[in-house]
GROMACS .gro file of C-alpha atoms in nm:
model
  381
    1UNK     CA    1  -3.866  -5.230  -1.434
    2UNK     CA    2  -3.550  -5.309  -1.622
    3UNK     CA    3  -3.249  -5.154  -1.453
    4UNK     CA    4  -2.994  -4.947  -1.642
    5UNK     CA    5  -2.732  -5.211  -1.563
    6UNK     CA    6  -2.930  -5.489  -1.723
    7UNK     CA    7  -2.985  -5.276  -2.029
    8UNK     CA    8  -2.612  -5.198  -2.049
    9UNK     CA    9  -2.534  -5.570  -2.020
   10UNK     CA   10  -2.710  -5.631  -2.349
   11UNK     CA   11  -2.555  -5.501  -2.667
   12UNK     CA   12  -2.739  -5.193  -2.781
   13UNK     CA   13  -2.710  -4.827  -2.873
   14UNK     CA   14  -2.725  -4.698  -2.515
   15UNK     CA   15  -2.449  -4.927  -2.394
   16UNK     CA   16  -2.234  -4.830  -2.688
   17UNK     CA   17  -2.287  -4.457  -2.626
   18UNK     CA   18  -2.204  -4.484  -2.256
   19UNK     CA   19  -1.896  -4.695  -2.318
   20UNK     CA   20  -1.771  -4.460  -2.587
   21UNK     CA   21  -1.836  -4.160  -2.364
   22UNK     CA   22  -1.649  -4.322  -2.076
   23UNK     CA   23  -1.359  -4.415  -2.299
   24UNK     CA   24  -1.354  -4.067  -2.450
   25UNK     CA   25  -1.357  -3.911  -2.105
   26UNK     CA   26  -1.065  -4.126  -1.993
   27UNK     CA   27  -0.867  -4.042  -2.305
   28UNK     CA   28  -0.951  -3.671  -2.279
   29UNK     CA   29  -0.864  -3.656  -1.910
   30UNK     CA   30  -0.545  -3.852  -1.964
   31UNK     CA   31  -0.447  -3.629  -2.254
   32UNK     CA   32  -0.526  -3.314  -2.059
   33UNK     CA   33  -0.334  -3.432  -1.753
   34UNK     CA   34  -0.042  -3.541  -1.972
   35UNK     CA   35  -0.034  -3.200  -2.138
   36UNK     CA   36  -0.046  -3.027  -1.799
   37UNK     CA   37   0.261  -3.214  -1.681
   38UNK     CA   38   0.440  -3.195  -2.016
   39UNK     CA   39   0.427  -2.816  -1.997
   40UNK     CA   40   0.607  -2.841  -1.662
   41UNK     CA   41   0.915  -2.998  -1.814
   42UNK     CA   42   1.245  -2.817  -1.843
   43UNK     CA   43   1.251  -2.893  -2.216
   44UNK     CA   44   0.916  -2.720  -2.267
   45UNK     CA   45   1.006  -2.418  -2.052
   46UNK     CA   46   1.327  -2.361  -2.249
   47UNK     CA   47   1.183  -2.435  -2.592
   48UNK     CA   48   1.156  -2.066  -2.684
   49UNK     CA   49   1.475  -1.867  -2.734
   50UNK     CA   50   1.363  -1.588  -2.499
   51UNK     CA   51   1.391  -1.827  -2.204
   52UNK     CA   52   1.666  -2.049  -2.345
   53UNK     CA   53   1.903  -1.761  -2.421
   54UNK     CA   54   1.839  -1.557  -2.107
   55UNK     CA   55   1.720  -1.700  -1.777
   56UNK     CA   56   1.808  -2.060  -1.861
   57UNK     CA   57   2.174  -1.974  -1.911
   58UNK     CA   58   2.179  -1.797  -1.573
   59UNK     CA   59   1.997  -2.083  -1.402
   60UNK     CA   60   2.259  -2.334  -1.523
   61UNK     CA   61   2.526  -2.159  -1.313
   62UNK     CA   62   2.332  -2.196  -0.987
   63UNK     CA   63   2.299  -2.464  -0.720
   64UNK     CA   64   1.942  -2.532  -0.828
   65UNK     CA   65   2.082  -2.679  -1.151
   66UNK     CA   66   2.403  -2.850  -1.036
   67UNK     CA   67   2.498  -2.932  -0.678
   68UNK     CA   68   2.685  -3.192  -0.471
   69UNK     CA   69   2.370  -3.394  -0.394
   70UNK     CA   70   2.251  -3.411  -0.756
   71UNK     CA   71   1.904  -3.277  -0.679
   72UNK     CA   72   1.783  -3.044  -0.954
   73UNK     CA   73   1.496  -2.800  -0.925
   74UNK     CA   74   1.355  -2.725  -1.269
   75UNK     CA   75   1.145  -2.425  -1.370
   76UNK     CA   76   0.812  -2.574  -1.263
   77UNK     CA   77   0.944  -2.661  -0.917
   78UNK     CA   78   0.971  -2.289  -0.843
   79UNK     CA   79   0.704  -2.139  -1.066
   80UNK     CA   80   0.417  -2.391  -1.077
   81UNK     CA   81   0.218  -2.524  -0.777
   82UNK     CA   82   0.212  -2.901  -0.724
   83UNK     CA   83  -0.150  -2.929  -0.613
   84UNK     CA   84  -0.382  -2.981  -0.908
   85UNK     CA   85  -0.624  -2.692  -0.842
   86UNK     CA   86  -0.361  -2.419  -0.793
   87UNK     CA   87  -0.165  -2.571  -1.083
   88UNK     CA   88  -0.463  -2.531  -1.314
   89UNK     CA   89  -0.513  -2.170  -1.205
   90UNK     CA   90  -0.145  -2.099  -1.265
   91UNK     CA   91  -0.164  -2.254  -1.612
   92UNK     CA   92  -0.466  -2.042  -1.703
   93UNK     CA   93  -0.302  -1.719  -1.585
   94UNK     CA   94   0.016  -1.812  -1.772
   95UNK     CA   95  -0.166  -1.820  -2.107
   96UNK     CA   96  -0.103  -1.448  -2.136
   97UNK     CA   97   0.260  -1.539  -2.188
   98UNK     CA   98   0.158  -1.694  -2.519
   99UNK     CA   99   0.020  -1.358  -2.628
  100UNK     CA  100   0.343  -1.179  -2.539
  101UNK     CA  101   0.539  -1.451  -2.716
  102UNK     CA  102   0.326  -1.394  -3.028
  103UNK     CA  103   0.378  -1.018  -3.030
  104UNK     CA  104   0.749  -1.044  -2.945
  105UNK     CA  105   0.746  -0.855  -2.614
  106UNK     CA  106   1.085  -1.000  -2.510
  107UNK     CA  107   1.217  -1.155  -2.830
  108UNK     CA  108   1.551  -0.971  -2.810
  109UNK     CA  109   1.807  -0.943  -2.532
  110UNK     CA  110   1.745  -0.569  -2.511
  111UNK     CA  111   1.368  -0.610  -2.474
  112UNK     CA  112   1.415  -0.878  -2.212
  113UNK     CA  113   1.652  -0.667  -2.002
  114UNK     CA  114   1.416  -0.370  -2.027
  115UNK     CA  115   1.139  -0.583  -1.877
  116UNK     CA  116   1.349  -0.794  -1.641
  117UNK     CA  117   1.254  -0.601  -1.328
  118UNK     CA  118   0.884  -0.597  -1.416
  119UNK     CA  119   0.885  -0.971  -1.482
  120UNK     CA  120   1.077  -1.041  -1.162
  121UNK     CA  121   0.837  -0.827  -0.960
  122UNK     CA  122   0.541  -1.030  -1.085
  123UNK     CA  123   0.702  -1.348  -0.954
  124UNK     CA  124   0.823  -1.192  -0.628
  125UNK     CA  125   0.475  -1.061  -0.556
  126UNK     CA  126   0.314  -1.396  -0.643
  127UNK     CA  127   0.554  -1.588  -0.423
  128UNK     CA  128   0.515  -1.346  -0.134
  129UNK     CA  129   0.136  -1.371  -0.161
  130UNK     CA  130   0.140  -1.752  -0.141
  131UNK     CA  131   0.402  -1.769   0.133
  132UNK     CA  132   0.671  -1.897  -0.106
  133UNK     CA  133   0.468  -2.217  -0.138
  134UNK     CA  134   0.685  -2.368  -0.410
  135UNK     CA  135   1.006  -2.300  -0.215
  136UNK     CA  136   0.857  -2.477   0.086
  137UNK     CA  137   0.802  -2.792  -0.119
  138UNK     CA  138   1.174  -2.853  -0.062
  139UNK     CA  139   1.275  -2.610   0.214
  140UNK     CA  140   1.100  -2.595   0.551
  141UNK     CA  141   1.205  -2.435   0.878
  142UNK     CA  142   1.105  -2.740   1.082
  143UNK     CA  143   1.329  -2.963   0.868
  144UNK     CA  144   1.638  -2.745   0.902
  145UNK     CA  145   1.930  -2.851   1.120
  146UNK     CA  146   2.049  -2.509   1.230
  147UNK     CA  147   2.366  -2.661   1.383
  148UNK     CA  148   2.482  -2.760   1.034
  149UNK     CA  149   2.441  -2.404   0.902
  150UNK     CA  150   2.691  -2.125   0.944
  151UNK     CA  151   2.623  -1.912   1.254
  152UNK     CA  152   2.518  -1.620   1.035
  153UNK     CA  153   2.279  -1.831   0.826
  154UNK     CA  154   2.133  -2.005   1.130
  155UNK     CA  155   2.068  -1.673   1.302
  156UNK     CA  156   1.904  -1.527   0.990
  157UNK     CA  157   1.686  -1.834   0.938
  158UNK     CA  158   1.570  -1.846   1.298
  159UNK     CA  159   1.494  -1.473   1.298
  160UNK     CA  160   1.296  -1.514   0.974
  161UNK     CA  161   1.106  -1.808   1.122
  162UNK     CA  162   1.011  -1.609   1.434
  163UNK     CA  163   0.911  -1.304   1.226
  164UNK     CA  164   0.694  -1.511   0.992
  165UNK     CA  165   0.893  -1.408   0.686
  166UNK     CA  166   0.855  -1.589   0.358
  167UNK     CA  167   1.150  -1.721   0.154
  168UNK     CA  168   1.126  -1.465  -0.126
  169UNK     CA  169   1.160  -1.178   0.122
  170UNK     CA  170   1.532  -1.253   0.144
  171UNK     CA  171   1.615  -1.495  -0.138
  172UNK     CA  172   1.591  -1.310  -0.467
  173UNK     CA  173   1.833  -1.362  -0.752
  174UNK     CA  174   1.926  -1.716  -0.646
  175UNK     CA  175   1.834  -1.877  -0.978
  176UNK     CA  176   1.841  -1.576  -1.209
  177UNK     CA  177   2.038  -1.254  -1.230
  178UNK     CA  178   1.900  -0.972  -1.019
  179UNK     CA  179   1.739  -0.697  -1.228
  180UNK     CA  180   1.856  -0.338  -1.207
  181UNK     CA  181   1.587  -0.214  -0.970
  182UNK     CA  182   1.705   0.146  -1.004
  183UNK     CA  183   1.664   0.170  -1.383
  184UNK     CA  184   1.292   0.250  -1.383
  185UNK     CA  185   1.287   0.521  -1.121
  186UNK     CA  186   1.608   0.679  -1.250
  187UNK     CA  187   1.451   0.708  -1.591
  188UNK     CA  188   1.147   0.869  -1.426
  189UNK     CA  189   1.376   1.104  -1.231
  190UNK     CA  190   1.552   1.207  -1.553
  191UNK     CA  191   1.214   1.278  -1.715
  192UNK     CA  192   1.113   1.488  -1.414
  193UNK     CA  193   1.441   1.679  -1.439
  194UNK     CA  194   1.381   1.740  -1.810
  195UNK     CA  195   1.034   1.879  -1.738
  196UNK     CA  196   1.178   2.100  -1.462
  197UNK     CA  197   1.425   2.245  -1.711
  198UNK     CA  198   1.135   2.360  -1.932
  199UNK     CA  199   0.930   2.511  -1.651
  200UNK     CA  200   0.838   2.878  -1.689
  201UNK     CA  201   0.748   3.045  -1.360
  202UNK     CA  202   0.615   3.381  -1.249
  203UNK     CA  203   0.649   3.576  -0.922
  204UNK     CA  204   0.419   3.441  -0.654
  205UNK     CA  205   0.448   3.079  -0.773
  206UNK     CA  206   0.517   2.811  -0.513
  207UNK     CA  207   0.788   2.571  -0.620
  208UNK     CA  208   0.920   2.244  -0.477
  209UNK     CA  209   1.279   2.125  -0.508
  210UNK     CA  210   1.317   1.791  -0.688
  211UNK     CA  211   1.656   1.742  -0.525
  212UNK     CA  212   1.931   1.937  -0.353
  213UNK     CA  213   1.961   2.293  -0.487
  214UNK     CA  214   2.260   2.521  -0.417
  215UNK     CA  215   2.146   2.853  -0.268
  216UNK     CA  216   2.296   3.199  -0.300
  217UNK     CA  217   2.257   3.482  -0.054
  218UNK     CA  218   2.012   3.740  -0.190
  219UNK     CA  219   2.130   3.860  -0.529
  220UNK     CA  220   2.497   3.778  -0.463
  221UNK     CA  221   2.705   3.472  -0.550
  222UNK     CA  222   2.783   3.404  -0.184
  223UNK     CA  223   2.669   3.059  -0.075
  224UNK     CA  224   2.363   3.048   0.149
  225UNK     CA  225   2.362   2.670   0.182
  226UNK     CA  226   2.156   2.404   0.011
  227UNK     CA  227   1.784   2.342  -0.032
  228UNK     CA  228   1.662   1.990   0.044
  229UNK     CA  229   1.438   1.774  -0.174
  230UNK     CA  230   1.062   1.856  -0.160
  231UNK     CA  231   1.114   2.189   0.020
  232UNK     CA  232   0.866   2.462  -0.076
  233UNK     CA  233   0.978   2.811  -0.179
  234UNK     CA  234   0.792   3.111  -0.317
  235UNK     CA  235   0.917   3.296  -0.624
  236UNK     CA  236   0.979   3.667  -0.559
  237UNK     CA  237   1.149   3.758  -0.885
  238UNK     CA  238   1.255   3.588  -1.207
  239UNK     CA  239   1.580   3.663  -1.387
  240UNK     CA  240   1.734   3.512  -1.701
  241UNK     CA  241   1.941   3.260  -1.504
  242UNK     CA  242   1.836   3.319  -1.144
  243UNK     CA  243   1.527   3.290  -0.930
  244UNK     CA  244   1.486   3.505  -0.620
  245UNK     CA  245   1.308   3.288  -0.366
  246UNK     CA  246   1.149   3.326  -0.026
  247UNK     CA  247   1.228   3.034   0.203
  248UNK     CA  248   1.034   2.977   0.524
  249UNK     CA  249   1.104   2.708   0.778
  250UNK     CA  250   1.169   2.612   1.138
  251UNK     CA  251   1.492   2.616   1.337
  252UNK     CA  252   1.534   2.398   1.643
  253UNK     CA  253   1.728   2.537   1.935
  254UNK     CA  254   2.085   2.407   1.926
  255UNK     CA  255   2.089   2.344   1.550
  256UNK     CA  256   2.079   2.688   1.383
  257UNK     CA  257   2.242   2.558   1.064
  258UNK     CA  258   1.945   2.333   0.990
  259UNK     CA  259   1.609   2.451   0.865
  260UNK     CA  260   1.312   2.212   0.891
  261UNK     CA  261   0.990   2.197   0.690
  262UNK     CA  262   0.754   2.149   0.986
  263UNK     CA  263   0.730   2.250   1.349
  264UNK     CA  264   0.843   1.975   1.583
  265UNK     CA  265   0.947   1.739   1.300
  266UNK     CA  266   1.301   1.696   1.174
  267UNK     CA  267   1.205   1.700   0.807
  268UNK     CA  268   1.495   1.880   0.645
  269UNK     CA  269   1.422   2.193   0.445
  270UNK     CA  270   1.771   2.337   0.402
  271UNK     CA  271   2.121   2.357   0.543
  272UNK     CA  272   2.233   2.717   0.596
  273UNK     CA  273   2.575   2.880   0.595
  274UNK     CA  274   2.681   3.111   0.875
  275UNK     CA  275   2.643   3.407   0.641
  276UNK     CA  276   2.285   3.306   0.559
  277UNK     CA  277   2.195   3.273   0.926
  278UNK     CA  278   2.283   3.639   0.982
  279UNK     CA  279   2.019   3.738   0.724
  280UNK     CA  280   1.735   3.538   0.879
  281UNK     CA  281   1.410   3.714   0.974
  282UNK     CA  282   1.244   3.569   1.283
  283UNK     CA  283   0.868   3.528   1.253
  284UNK     CA  284   0.761   3.354   1.577
  285UNK     CA  285   0.878   3.106   1.841
  286UNK     CA  286   0.705   2.801   1.990
  287UNK     CA  287   0.800   2.544   2.254
  288UNK     CA  288   0.717   2.182   2.179
  289UNK     CA  289   0.515   2.060   2.478
  290UNK     CA  290   0.614   1.697   2.414
  291UNK     CA  291   0.990   1.750   2.410
  292UNK     CA  292   1.041   2.101   2.557
  293UNK     CA  293   1.243   2.186   2.244
  294UNK     CA  294   1.231   2.552   2.144
  295UNK     CA  295   1.146   2.608   1.775
  296UNK     CA  296   1.165   2.933   1.580
  297UNK     CA  297   0.993   3.000   1.250
  298UNK     CA  298   1.212   3.207   1.019
  299UNK     CA  299   1.219   3.353   0.671
  300UNK     CA  300   1.511   3.406   0.434
  301UNK     CA  301   1.547   3.547   0.083
  302UNK     CA  302   1.782   3.340  -0.134
  303UNK     CA  303   1.878   3.298  -0.496
  304UNK     CA  304   1.892   2.978  -0.700
  305UNK     CA  305   1.928   2.867  -1.060
  306UNK     CA  306   1.608   2.752  -1.232
  307UNK     CA  307   1.565   2.399  -1.361
  308UNK     CA  308   1.541   2.205  -1.034
  309UNK     CA  309   1.181   2.275  -0.933
  310UNK     CA  310   0.827   2.153  -0.997
  311UNK     CA  311   0.498   2.323  -0.915
  312UNK     CA  312   0.343   2.029  -0.728
  313UNK     CA  313   0.470   1.772  -0.482
  314UNK     CA  314   0.248   1.506  -0.639
  315UNK     CA  315   0.507   1.417  -0.904
  316UNK     CA  316   0.777   1.399  -0.634
  317UNK     CA  317   0.570   1.171  -0.414
  318UNK     CA  318   0.485   0.945  -0.709
  319UNK     CA  319   0.854   0.908  -0.786
  320UNK     CA  320   0.949   0.856  -0.421
  321UNK     CA  321   0.678   0.591  -0.377
  322UNK     CA  322   0.823   0.408  -0.675
  323UNK     CA  323   1.174   0.430  -0.527
  324UNK     CA  324   1.041   0.279  -0.205
  325UNK     CA  325   0.850   0.006  -0.385
  326UNK     CA  326   1.141  -0.089  -0.611
  327UNK     CA  327   1.406  -0.098  -0.340
  328UNK     CA  328   1.252  -0.162   0.001
  329UNK     CA  329   1.056  -0.467  -0.117
  330UNK     CA  330   1.382  -0.646  -0.198
  331UNK     CA  331   1.403  -0.753   0.168
  332UNK     CA  332   1.049  -0.730   0.306
  333UNK     CA  333   0.689  -0.648   0.226
  334UNK     CA  334   0.621  -0.282   0.163
  335UNK     CA  335   0.573  -0.081   0.481
  336UNK     CA  336   0.340   0.219   0.449
  337UNK     CA  337   0.481   0.560   0.548
  338UNK     CA  338   0.227   0.579   0.829
  339UNK     CA  339   0.385   0.277   0.997
  340UNK     CA  340   0.636   0.507   1.172
  341UNK     CA  341   0.671   0.862   1.300
  342UNK     CA  342   0.850   1.129   1.100
  343UNK     CA  343   1.163   1.143   1.316
  344UNK     CA  344   1.182   0.763   1.336
  345UNK     CA  345   1.203   0.740   0.957
  346UNK     CA  346   1.542   0.913   0.972
  347UNK     CA  347   1.695   0.618   1.155
  348UNK     CA  348   1.509   0.359   0.948
  349UNK     CA  349   1.630   0.506   0.619
  350UNK     CA  350   1.987   0.557   0.743
  351UNK     CA  351   2.003   0.195   0.860
  352UNK     CA  352   1.868   0.049   0.535
  353UNK     CA  353   2.023   0.269   0.267
  354UNK     CA  354   2.350   0.071   0.276
  355UNK     CA  355   2.156  -0.233   0.154
  356UNK     CA  356   2.043  -0.053  -0.161
  357UNK     CA  357   2.204   0.100  -0.469
  358UNK     CA  358   2.034   0.436  -0.410
  359UNK     CA  359   2.239   0.754  -0.444
  360UNK     CA  360   2.221   1.048  -0.204
  361UNK     CA  361   1.956   1.235  -0.400
  362UNK     CA  362   1.728   0.931  -0.414
  363UNK     CA  363   1.772   0.863  -0.043
  364UNK     CA  364   1.690   1.226   0.040
  365UNK     CA  365   1.371   1.223  -0.168
  366UNK     CA  366   1.263   0.888  -0.024
  367UNK     CA  367   1.321   1.012   0.332
  368UNK     CA  368   1.126   1.332   0.267
  369UNK     CA  369   0.836   1.131   0.125
  370UNK     CA  370   0.823   0.891   0.419
  371UNK     CA  371   0.850   1.171   0.674
  372UNK     CA  372   0.585   1.389   0.510
  373UNK     CA  373   0.344   1.094   0.511
  374UNK     CA  374   0.433   0.961   0.856
  375UNK     CA  375   0.166   0.876   1.113
  376UNK     CA  376   0.233   1.189   1.320
  377UNK     CA  377   0.232   1.431   1.023
  378UNK     CA  378  -0.088   1.585   0.890
  379UNK     CA  379  -0.120   1.585   0.508
  380UNK     CA  380   0.004   1.899   0.334
  381UNK     CA  381  -0.270   2.146   0.236
   0.00000   0.00000   0.00000
């Protein structure tokens, strides 16, 4: 039987077809591979004005562009895997960028800034998921000479190495300007406040404070203290510019000025003035078997202006979860509320708030959310 090789050795149609196919495959593969690498070049990445006029200008001011050793990391070094398989996957997923280029999603400075945080989050999440693989192409813990780093940097790097942290957990905004991570949730908070201002309530309705609310004693103008974010109150009467509210909560022995939302948990409900404390009605008393603390459930009638309440905590928790996601993930992976107890969250939030741009109202809502969803707190009915 004549072998395929002997047939190919003789000029003929089959040999010609195979040779042409082989040549075509080589050309196609070479062209494809060339295109893959061409789209990794700095020139290609900055060929559209959206990148050239925004992130490229920021990148040129960083050490990844110009440094004393003359080593430059271009866009693909940080955003595209080196291995062929992951590179191909990344290229396929990036084709959606062509669609957004076509429809002009970020073709102006204003559009780009509006989406900066969203775009950054996509990359932060991708890099966290792959262990900052592209960063580790150049930076590796086992190649670091900690003695040549500053004491602060060496300590941080060694702590990160022991904790199994990934580069992007701490190193954001090193090649591009940091986005305003507060813009999105502050816009949502403003929308929630606008809806609260339109709310029409009736006696018997349960309301929840969207932030701190000044309280008045009964139907007077005397201060009764301040309601805390997420605290529940019941409407007793509705006036043109005043709501009469029934406030129920727990006092812990030794701290009569503080009212808490739950028995045994320091989830703030309100701070009370001395005058308000004289008007309190005691409902019952319980001793916490775990701590021996004496808790008293009380009720107080107060007045407050409308416009700072919603009828469900769901909208508050949605906003608070977004605040947590936008801000807490700047330094580490998101930790679920049930990763700590309610009282422990007080210390965690107080320790971390200085590292954020959150204001007092945002911190209070975030703390209330974490505490009300902590591992030792049953879900609200």
